[in-house]
């Protein structure tokens, strides 16, 4: 590999954890102590398979990681922790790191962890090495390459296998992993963690009972109907103030949907808990219903506080977030990546993380989502849940309302508001009433026979998503901007354009262009005819999938190398939407006449610092600058006043010599060579090298006549647009991101290779 490819970068995906001195500041609650005591009893067996059932908010990950630190890692026993979402993997890793205290680990000086998934920020299954003590992996990554566990398990006579959100363990991939490990390790100790086991659905009950066979009853180990080591109900945790006291409210929409349903629709809803696409679209598009949701919050905003809204589908989520913002309520939406097979729309994990972070920090009052916040995300400040979608699933209802149930004893709120938006279904559908979750002893979860396979076919229709794709995240990464001279951070101009949405509404948009992105945008605009020809698209309204693929092609062709400020994928998508309708590039307007001195934040900070303005005078001065900006450039550039304030405070801290840094850590993060990373991951650390690799692959495929040639089918073209850079030996088989392992394939050949 080249010297650059050999460059080692610190990564979070693996590392060494050193026990902290002192006592763990977070002491377990009584129910967590009881769960760990029962696990102690269960652990006397050489091998077992059991469930730990704690309601949402009961601290499953904390309880399990604290117990495993002492009983597995401290005894130098290996742990394989399996989950199905990246956020669950990251959450588990953080928990093991945060609660690794010497009191739990007296026999070891450190342990090694590794996070494995298909995400670029994680390691791959082939990276697992025998010296790893804790492997936290996605079920798909391990399920596709079970052989990667062989060397890791070799010579091991005892292993702890943890399945997070274990009610999914009946799915084929989970069962393959469990069987594979149990066949190779004599003493496999299987622990399933869940808030919502299937208790009365006969098929699921039977499958779970075959997987989790051992439990604890009356202070002794038993084998029987779905082995459960410990279980506690919602009511008990509410009484202990670990969970909030729920307050239920109902808002009647006066929308009649029952009459539109046929018998097949009723059966589909009851069996799969999914609405027909046309009906879901009808609900999502209902202006009166959506207004009611927003107005309901607005009337009691102080009471409801930070609120999570569960929407019907992706279109609904985007629409509601847009309406909340128009009403002056800070909101955003999150939906799963298409590869999660839940919602059928792409949104990067990084964007999801950022928006959840903004909600956690109080920057967002409302977070609208489709299913993504049902499992495993810790948001204790959530006070209210809006149920803007109905469900026949008790499990899903439990997960949804659980988002707001963090009690005062657990750093949350004393009361939680559960607000249901009730439609008229003519009593055809037995929708779950959220209050019913708290009836009985709270321990038995009755649900319809929803298997994991059935969950995975919940693909939400996205054919009209472009109608609502006008929401753009206005936040800017201030850390990266600090390194750029201020004059480079002022836009040179903008592409301003208007097009008709499919519903006939005018849509206006502006794309800010900076010195860093000017050349890339100019090249992209020139290449738009070739781009549309390559994709064979002459539709006036492009699907979301095509828009995403075209935007990715533009990024990999034109927007390479370091760009600060960078481009926004949504900007490219809107340009593509405009071109699809107009068949011409939008017009560029320069800002040559702008007095850039008005935007010099460093100069504004210097004046505040030199005049030693107090808080009141500083506020008056800054507000006056913002309000009297006659050409509106302050607001145009910064977008939001709070970002302007934040940037100003950064400049003031520089002048005062105040540093910005983090605290100490007990984790020594591992290092990975650039050449061992995917190209998209290299772009995060060394965008110039990513550009060099991509340019080099194209240069090697270019002949004397200036044609590029597909390495598979031989297609030739003088434009780079029809081609993609590909690894000759795939990375999941040990291939590297180095020049000799890169080639170019046309889109068709690359797609076929990916399918294989």
PDB file of N, CA and C in Angstrom, residues 471-507:
ATOM      1  N   UNK A 471     -37.588  20.358   3.326  1.00  0.00           N
ATOM      2  CA  UNK A 471     -37.011  20.646   4.634  1.00  0.00           C
ATOM      3  C   UNK A 471     -35.516  20.406   4.578  1.00  0.00           C
ATOM      4  N   UNK A 472     -34.756  21.386   4.900  1.00  0.00           N
ATOM      5  CA  UNK A 472     -33.299  21.266   4.855  1.00  0.00           C
ATOM      6  C   UNK A 472     -32.736  21.584   6.233  1.00  0.00           C
ATOM      7  N   UNK A 473     -31.813  20.767   6.669  1.00  0.00           N
ATOM      8  CA  UNK A 473     -31.167  21.020   7.951  1.00  0.00           C
ATOM      9  C   UNK A 473     -30.274  22.249   7.816  1.00  0.00           C
ATOM     10  N   UNK A 474     -30.616  23.331   8.550  1.00  0.00           N
ATOM     11  CA  UNK A 474     -29.883  24.585   8.402  1.00  0.00           C
ATOM     12  C   UNK A 474     -28.635  24.648   9.280  1.00  0.00           C
ATOM     13  N   UNK A 475     -28.401  23.646  10.121  1.00  0.00           N
ATOM     14  CA  UNK A 475     -27.238  23.717  11.012  1.00  0.00           C
ATOM     15  C   UNK A 475     -25.958  23.518  10.230  1.00  0.00           C
ATOM     16  N   UNK A 476     -24.875  24.122  10.724  1.00  0.00           N
ATOM     17  CA  UNK A 476     -23.571  24.052  10.061  1.00  0.00           C
ATOM     18  C   UNK A 476     -22.549  23.591  11.083  1.00  0.00           C
ATOM     19  N   UNK A 477     -21.634  22.753  10.670  1.00  0.00           N
ATOM     20  CA  UNK A 477     -20.601  22.237  11.566  1.00  0.00           C
ATOM     21  C   UNK A 477     -19.592  23.338  11.875  1.00  0.00           C
ATOM     22  N   UNK A 478     -19.734  23.989  13.004  1.00  0.00           N
ATOM     23  CA  UNK A 478     -18.880  25.130  13.328  1.00  0.00           C
ATOM     24  C   UNK A 478     -17.436  24.713  13.584  1.00  0.00           C
ATOM     25  N   UNK A 479     -17.235  23.479  14.045  1.00  0.00           N
ATOM     26  CA  UNK A 479     -15.869  23.027  14.314  1.00  0.00           C
ATOM     27  C   UNK A 479     -15.043  23.039  13.035  1.00  0.00           C
ATOM     28  N   UNK A 480     -15.585  22.513  11.960  1.00  0.00           N
ATOM     29  CA  UNK A 480     -14.857  22.491  10.688  1.00  0.00           C
ATOM     30  C   UNK A 480     -14.687  23.894  10.124  1.00  0.00           C
ATOM     31  N   UNK A 481     -15.685  24.727  10.324  1.00  0.00           N
ATOM     32  CA  UNK A 481     -15.621  26.080   9.763  1.00  0.00           C
ATOM     33  C   UNK A 481     -14.538  26.933  10.417  1.00  0.00           C
ATOM     34  N   UNK A 482     -14.231  26.636  11.674  1.00  0.00           N
ATOM     35  CA  UNK A 482     -13.241  27.456  12.387  1.00  0.00           C
ATOM     36  C   UNK A 482     -11.893  27.484  11.672  1.00  0.00           C
ATOM     37  N   UNK A 483     -11.575  26.386  10.999  1.00  0.00           N
ATOM     38  CA  UNK A 483     -10.259  26.289  10.357  1.00  0.00           C
ATOM     39  C   UNK A 483     -10.197  27.022   9.020  1.00  0.00           C
ATOM     40  N   UNK A 484     -11.308  27.530   8.557  1.00  0.00           N
ATOM     41  CA  UNK A 484     -11.366  28.167   7.240  1.00  0.00           C
ATOM     42  C   UNK A 484     -11.365  29.686   7.390  1.00  0.00           C
ATOM     43  N   UNK A 485     -10.517  30.403   6.626  1.00  0.00           N
ATOM     44  CA  UNK A 485     -10.543  31.868   6.691  1.00  0.00           C
ATOM     45  C   UNK A 485     -11.955  32.388   6.442  1.00  0.00           C
ATOM     46  N   UNK A 486     -12.320  33.417   7.169  1.00  0.00           N
ATOM     47  CA  UNK A 486     -13.714  33.861   7.137  1.00  0.00           C
ATOM     48  C   UNK A 486     -14.176  34.241   5.741  1.00  0.00           C
ATOM     49  N   UNK A 487     -13.319  34.873   4.970  1.00  0.00           N
ATOM     50  CA  UNK A 487     -13.767  35.311   3.643  1.00  0.00           C
ATOM     51  C   UNK A 487     -14.129  34.129   2.745  1.00  0.00           C
ATOM     52  N   UNK A 488     -13.596  32.932   3.090  1.00  0.00           N
ATOM     53  CA  UNK A 488     -13.936  31.741   2.313  1.00  0.00           C
ATOM     54  C   UNK A 488     -15.289  31.163   2.741  1.00  0.00           C
ATOM     55  N   UNK A 489     -15.818  31.686   3.836  1.00  0.00           N
ATOM     56  CA  UNK A 489     -17.066  31.149   4.352  1.00  0.00           C
ATOM     57  C   UNK A 489     -18.259  32.019   3.968  1.00  0.00           C
ATOM     58  N   UNK A 490     -18.044  32.996   3.149  1.00  0.00           N
ATOM     59  CA  UNK A 490     -19.126  33.844   2.666  1.00  0.00           C
ATOM     60  C   UNK A 490     -19.516  33.367   1.276  1.00  0.00           C
ATOM     61  N   UNK A 491     -20.780  33.133   1.020  1.00  0.00           N
ATOM     62  CA  UNK A 491     -21.169  32.624  -0.295  1.00  0.00           C
ATOM     63  C   UNK A 491     -20.819  33.589  -1.410  1.00  0.00           C
ATOM     64  N   UNK A 492     -20.336  33.020  -2.519  1.00  0.00           N
ATOM     65  CA  UNK A 492     -20.038  33.811  -3.712  1.00  0.00           C
ATOM     66  C   UNK A 492     -21.318  34.168  -4.458  1.00  0.00           C
ATOM     67  N   UNK A 493     -22.320  33.358  -4.282  1.00  0.00           N
ATOM     68  CA  UNK A 493     -23.590  33.574  -4.967  1.00  0.00           C
ATOM     69  C   UNK A 493     -24.515  32.418  -4.699  1.00  0.00           C
ATOM     70  N   UNK A 494     -25.549  32.305  -5.516  1.00  0.00           N
ATOM     71  CA  UNK A 494     -26.504  31.230  -5.295  1.00  0.00           C
ATOM     72  C   UNK A 494     -27.193  30.857  -6.600  1.00  0.00           C
ATOM     73  N   UNK A 495     -27.593  29.600  -6.665  1.00  0.00           N
ATOM     74  CA  UNK A 495     -28.508  29.154  -7.704  1.00  0.00           C
ATOM     75  C   UNK A 495     -29.917  29.311  -7.139  1.00  0.00           C
ATOM     76  N   UNK A 496     -30.722  30.141  -7.764  1.00  0.00           N
ATOM     77  CA  UNK A 496     -32.090  30.372  -7.306  1.00  0.00           C
ATOM     78  C   UNK A 496     -33.046  29.917  -8.393  1.00  0.00           C
ATOM     79  N   UNK A 497     -34.033  29.137  -8.001  1.00  0.00           N
ATOM     80  CA  UNK A 497     -34.927  28.582  -9.018  1.00  0.00           C
ATOM     81  C   UNK A 497     -36.272  28.221  -8.405  1.00  0.00           C
ATOM     82  N   UNK A 498     -37.236  28.081  -9.282  1.00  0.00           N
ATOM     83  CA  UNK A 498     -38.602  27.725  -8.888  1.00  0.00           C
ATOM     84  C   UNK A 498     -39.118  26.639  -9.813  1.00  0.00           C
ATOM     85  N   UNK A 499     -39.804  25.670  -9.253  1.00  0.00           N
ATOM     86  CA  UNK A 499     -40.422  24.642 -10.075  1.00  0.00           C
ATOM     87  C   UNK A 499     -41.769  24.265  -9.474  1.00  0.00           C
ATOM     88  N   UNK A 500     -42.554  23.575 -10.270  1.00  0.00           N
ATOM     89  CA  UNK A 500     -43.869  23.139  -9.811  1.00  0.00           C
ATOM     90  C   UNK A 500     -43.762  21.764  -9.182  1.00  0.00           C
ATOM     91  N   UNK A 501     -44.318  21.637  -7.986  1.00  0.00           N
ATOM     92  CA  UNK A 501     -44.414  20.321  -7.389  1.00  0.00           C
ATOM     93  C   UNK A 501     -45.509  19.528  -8.101  1.00  0.00           C
ATOM     94  N   UNK A 502     -45.534  18.238  -7.868  1.00  0.00           N
ATOM     95  CA  UNK A 502     -46.495  17.374  -8.549  1.00  0.00           C
ATOM     96  C   UNK A 502     -47.933  17.739  -8.207  1.00  0.00           C
ATOM     97  N   UNK A 503     -48.116  18.331  -7.021  1.00  0.00           N
ATOM     98  CA  UNK A 503     -49.470  18.734  -6.627  1.00  0.00           C
ATOM     99  C   UNK A 503     -49.851  20.113  -7.153  1.00  0.00           C
ATOM    100  N   UNK A 504     -48.962  20.712  -7.976  1.00  0.00           N
ATOM    101  CA  UNK A 504     -49.281  21.988  -8.599  1.00  0.00           C
ATOM    102  C   UNK A 504     -48.800  23.205  -7.848  1.00  0.00           C
ATOM    103  N   UNK A 505     -48.180  23.018  -6.670  1.00  0.00           N
ATOM    104  CA  UNK A 505     -47.706  24.151  -5.888  1.00  0.00           C
ATOM    105  C   UNK A 505     -46.347  24.615  -6.391  1.00  0.00           C
ATOM    106  N   UNK A 506     -46.141  25.936  -6.369  1.00  0.00           N
ATOM    107  CA  UNK A 506     -44.827  26.492  -6.683  1.00  0.00           C
ATOM    108  C   UNK A 506     -43.861  26.182  -5.549  1.00  0.00           C
ATOM    109  N   UNK A 507     -42.641  25.864  -5.931  1.00  0.00           N
ATOM    110  CA  UNK A 507     -41.623  25.590  -4.917  1.00  0.00           C
ATOM    111  C   UNK A 507     -40.376  26.386  -5.265  1.00  0.00           C
TER     112      UNK A 507
END
